[in-house]
Amino acid sequence: MNKTYGYIRVSSRDQNEDRQLIAMQELGVPPKNIYIDKLSGKDFARPAYRKLIKKLRPNDLVYVKSIDRLGRNYKEILEQWRILTKEKEVDICVIDMPLLDTRNGKDLMGTFLADLVLQILSFVAENERNAIRQRQAEGIAAAKAKGVRFGRPEIPLPENFMEVYERWKAGEITGTRASNELNMPLSTFCYKTKKIKNRQEKLAG
């Protein structure tokens, strides 16, 4: 008996997969047959997807919410589509794009149209991701130019930092003794002293 599966991918652990899950449930995909990967953009090992691939048998059906769930770029989407339809011989239905449903149009023309739509959508999806990354980079650059600081704010130095620093600089105390007096890790003390030294060198230059 042919089985129905669903594949869900979100780009990070902070992203919610509920929208994709609801779509799968509405189509009657059994919860045990829904495979979910939560990954960062850099890590595309996809353990759940690999498990799904091993489970698939010819004429099974795989649902995905959108075409970009199959891969992180144009080339990879096309490759995964080929593996699923040609090697595993399963049907794929892209929920957001009814034209990409291999159950329809099994003849030569139907296959040609599906492949054509797939290539166009894969290309558009990759271009959109690239555009988003470029806009983010431009936004960050513009913010930095305006003096906006990113990351966690630095913890203010203890009031007696410069007095202890001068004693350390003069060789009166060790770095360990200085960090203990300031109640901070030795690595933090070394980092702060290096910043002060660099700042003083720039002023002197």
CSV table of C-alpha atoms in Angstrom, one decimal:
chain,number,residue,atom,x,y,z
A,1,MET,CA,0.0,0.0,0.0
A,2,ASN,CA,1.4,3.4,-1.0
A,3,LYS,CA,2.1,5.8,1.9
A,4,THR,CA,1.8,9.6,2.2
A,5,TYR,CA,4.6,11.6,3.8
A,6,GLY,CA,5.2,15.2,4.7
A,7,TYR,CA,8.5,17.0,4.9
A,8,ILE,CA,9.0,20.3,6.9
A,9,ARG,CA,12.1,22.4,7.1
A,10,VAL,CA,12.6,25.6,9.0
A,11,SER,CA,15.9,27.5,8.9
A,12,SER,CA,16.6,27.8,12.6
A,13,ARG,CA,15.3,26.5,15.9
A,14,ASP,CA,13.7,29.9,16.5
A,15,GLN,CA,11.4,29.6,13.5
A,16,ASN,CA,8.0,28.1,14.0
A,17,GLU,CA,6.9,25.1,11.9
A,18,ASP,CA,3.2,25.4,12.8
A,19,ARG,CA,2.1,26.8,9.4
A,20,GLN,CA,3.6,23.9,7.6
A,21,LEU,CA,2.3,21.3,10.1
A,22,ILE,CA,-1.3,22.6,9.8
A,23,ALA,CA,-1.1,22.3,6.0
A,24,MET,CA,0.1,18.7,6.3
A,25,GLN,CA,-2.6,17.8,8.8
A,26,GLU,CA,-5.3,19.4,6.6
A,27,LEU,CA,-4.2,17.0,3.8
A,28,GLY,CA,-4.4,14.0,6.0
A,29,VAL,CA,-0.7,13.2,6.4
A,30,PRO,CA,-0.3,10.9,9.4
A,31,PRO,CA,1.7,12.6,12.2
A,32,LYS,CA,4.1,9.7,12.3
A,33,ASN,CA,4.9,10.3,8.6
A,34,ILE,CA,5.8,13.9,9.0
A,35,TYR,CA,9.6,14.6,9.1
A,36,ILE,CA,10.9,17.9,10.4
A,37,ASP,CA,14.3,19.5,10.2
A,38,LYS,CA,15.3,22.6,12.1
A,39,LEU,CA,18.5,23.9,10.8
A,40,SER,CA,20.6,27.0,10.3
A,41,GLY,CA,21.3,28.2,6.8
A,42,LYS,CA,24.9,26.9,7.0
A,43,ASP,CA,24.1,23.4,8.2
A,44,PHE,CA,22.2,21.4,5.6
A,45,ALA,CA,22.9,17.9,6.7
A,46,ARG,CA,19.1,17.4,7.3
A,47,PRO,CA,18.9,14.1,9.4
A,48,ALA,CA,15.1,13.9,9.2
A,49,TYR,CA,15.2,14.3,5.4
A,50,ARG,CA,17.7,11.4,5.2
A,51,LYS,CA,15.4,9.2,7.3
A,52,LEU,CA,12.5,10.1,5.0
A,53,ILE,CA,14.5,9.2,1.9
A,54,LYS,CA,15.2,5.7,3.3
A,55,LYS,CA,11.5,5.2,4.1
A,56,LEU,CA,10.2,6.0,0.6
A,57,ARG,CA,9.1,3.3,-1.8
A,58,PRO,CA,7.9,3.7,-5.5
A,59,ASN,CA,4.6,5.5,-5.8
A,60,ASP,CA,4.6,6.9,-2.3
A,61,LEU,CA,3.6,10.6,-2.1
A,62,VAL,CA,5.6,13.4,-0.5
A,63,TYR,CA,4.1,16.8,0.4
A,64,VAL,CA,6.2,19.9,0.9
A,65,LYS,CA,4.7,23.4,1.7
A,66,SER,CA,6.9,25.3,-0.8
A,67,ILE,CA,9.6,24.4,-3.3
A,68,ASP,CA,12.4,26.0,-1.2
A,69,ARG,CA,11.9,23.4,1.5
A,70,LEU,CA,13.7,20.9,-0.7
A,71,GLY,CA,17.0,22.8,-0.9
A,72,ARG,CA,19.0,25.9,-0.1
A,73,ASN,CA,19.7,26.9,-3.7
A,74,TYR,CA,18.6,26.4,-7.3
A,75,LYS,CA,21.0,23.5,-8.0
A,76,GLU,CA,20.1,21.6,-4.9
A,77,ILE,CA,16.4,21.9,-5.3
A,78,LEU,CA,16.6,20.4,-8.8
A,79,GLU,CA,18.9,17.6,-7.6
A,80,GLN,CA,16.5,16.6,-4.8
A,81,TRP,CA,13.6,16.7,-7.2
A,82,ARG,CA,15.5,14.4,-9.5
A,83,ILE,CA,16.3,12.0,-6.7
A,84,LEU,CA,12.7,11.8,-5.5
A,85,THR,CA,11.0,11.5,-8.8
A,86,LYS,CA,13.6,9.5,-10.8
A,87,GLU,CA,15.6,7.4,-8.3
A,88,LYS,CA,13.0,6.9,-5.6
A,89,GLU,CA,10.1,7.0,-8.1
A,90,VAL,CA,7.7,8.8,-5.7
A,91,ASP,CA,5.2,11.6,-6.4
A,92,ILE,CA,5.7,15.1,-5.0
A,93,CYS,CA,3.1,17.7,-4.3
A,94,VAL,CA,4.2,21.3,-3.6
A,95,ILE,CA,1.2,22.6,-1.6
A,96,ASP,CA,1.7,26.3,-2.4
A,97,MET,CA,2.1,25.5,-6.2
A,98,PRO,CA,-0.6,23.1,-7.5
A,99,LEU,CA,1.2,22.9,-10.9
A,100,LEU,CA,4.0,21.1,-9.1
A,101,ASP,CA,2.1,17.9,-8.4
A,102,THR,CA,3.6,14.9,-10.2
A,103,ARG,CA,0.3,13.0,-9.8
A,104,ASN,CA,-1.1,15.2,-12.6
A,105,GLY,CA,0.0,15.1,-16.1
A,106,LYS,CA,2.0,11.9,-16.2
A,107,ASP,CA,2.3,12.2,-20.0
A,108,LEU,CA,5.3,13.8,-21.7
A,109,MET,CA,3.7,17.3,-21.9
A,110,GLY,CA,2.7,17.3,-18.3
A,111,THR,CA,6.2,16.2,-17.2
A,112,PHE,CA,7.7,18.9,-19.4
A,113,LEU,CA,5.5,21.6,-17.9
A,114,ALA,CA,6.2,20.5,-14.3
A,115,ASP,CA,9.9,20.5,-15.0
A,116,LEU,CA,9.8,23.9,-16.6
A,117,VAL,CA,7.8,25.4,-13.7
A,118,LEU,CA,10.1,23.8,-11.2
A,119,GLN,CA,13.2,25.4,-12.8
A,120,ILE,CA,11.6,28.8,-12.9
A,121,LEU,CA,10.4,28.7,-9.3
A,122,SER,CA,13.7,27.3,-8.0
A,123,PHE,CA,15.6,30.1,-9.7
A,124,VAL,CA,13.1,32.7,-8.3
A,125,ALA,CA,13.4,31.3,-4.8
A,126,GLU,CA,17.2,31.4,-4.8
A,127,ASN,CA,17.2,35.0,-6.2
A,128,GLU,CA,14.8,36.1,-3.5
A,129,ARG,CA,17.0,34.6,-0.8
A,130,ASN,CA,20.0,36.4,-2.2
A,131,ALA,CA,18.1,39.6,-2.4
A,132,ILE,CA,17.1,39.3,1.3
A,133,ARG,CA,20.7,38.6,2.3
A,134,GLN,CA,21.8,41.6,0.4
A,135,ARG,CA,19.2,43.9,1.9
A,136,GLN,CA,20.1,42.7,5.4
A,137,ALA,CA,23.8,43.4,4.7
A,138,GLU,CA,23.0,46.8,3.3
A,139,GLY,CA,20.8,47.6,6.4
A,140,ILE,CA,23.5,46.5,8.8
A,141,ALA,CA,26.2,48.6,6.9
A,142,ALA,CA,23.9,51.7,7.0
A,143,ALA,CA,23.2,51.2,10.7
A,144,LYS,CA,26.9,50.9,11.5
A,145,ALA,CA,27.6,54.1,9.5
A,146,LYS,CA,25.1,55.9,11.8
A,147,GLY,CA,26.9,54.6,14.9
A,148,VAL,CA,24.5,51.8,15.7
A,149,ARG,CA,26.3,49.1,17.7
A,150,PHE,CA,25.4,45.4,17.3
A,151,GLY,CA,25.8,42.6,19.8
A,152,ARG,CA,25.7,42.7,23.6
A,153,PRO,CA,26.6,46.1,25.2
A,154,GLU,CA,29.9,46.1,27.1
A,155,ILE,CA,29.8,45.9,30.9
A,156,PRO,CA,31.1,49.1,32.4
A,157,LEU,CA,34.6,48.9,33.9
A,158,PRO,CA,35.0,48.9,37.7
A,159,GLU,CA,35.6,52.3,39.2
A,160,ASN,CA,39.1,51.3,40.3
A,161,PHE,CA,40.1,49.7,36.9
A,162,MET,CA,42.5,52.4,35.8
A,163,GLU,CA,44.3,52.5,39.2
A,164,VAL,CA,44.8,48.7,39.1
A,165,TYR,CA,45.7,48.9,35.5
A,166,GLU,CA,48.5,51.4,36.1
A,167,ARG,CA,49.9,49.3,38.9
A,168,TRP,CA,49.8,46.2,36.7
A,169,LYS,CA,51.4,48.2,33.8
A,170,ALA,CA,54.2,49.4,36.2
A,171,GLY,CA,54.9,45.8,37.1
A,172,GLU,CA,53.8,46.2,40.7
A,173,ILE,CA,51.2,43.4,40.5
A,174,THR,CA,50.6,40.4,38.2
A,175,GLY,CA,47.7,40.1,35.8
A,176,THR,CA,46.1,37.4,38.0
A,177,ARG,CA,46.3,39.7,41.1
A,178,ALA,CA,44.9,42.6,39.1
A,179,SER,CA,41.9,40.5,37.8
A,180,ASN,CA,41.2,39.3,41.3
A,181,GLU,CA,41.2,42.8,42.7
A,182,LEU,CA,38.8,43.8,39.9
A,183,ASN,CA,36.6,40.8,40.4
A,184,MET,CA,36.8,39.8,36.7
A,185,PRO,CA,38.2,36.8,34.8
A,186,LEU,CA,41.9,37.1,33.8
A,187,SER,CA,40.9,36.8,30.1
A,188,THR,CA,38.6,39.8,30.4
A,189,PHE,CA,41.3,41.8,32.1
A,190,CYS,CA,43.7,41.0,29.3
A,191,TYR,CA,41.1,41.9,26.7
A,192,LYS,CA,40.4,45.3,28.4
A,193,THR,CA,44.1,46.2,28.8
A,194,LYS,CA,44.7,45.3,25.1
A,195,LYS,CA,41.9,47.7,24.1
A,196,ILE,CA,43.3,50.5,26.2
A,197,LYS,CA,46.8,49.9,24.8
A,198,ASN,CA,45.5,50.0,21.2
A,199,ARG,CA,43.5,53.2,21.9
A,200,GLN,CA,46.5,54.9,23.5
A,201,GLU,CA,48.7,53.9,20.5
A,202,LYS,CA,46.2,55.4,18.1
A,203,LEU,CA,46.1,58.7,20.1
A,204,ALA,CA,49.9,58.8,20.2
A,205,GLY,CA,50.1,58.1,16.4
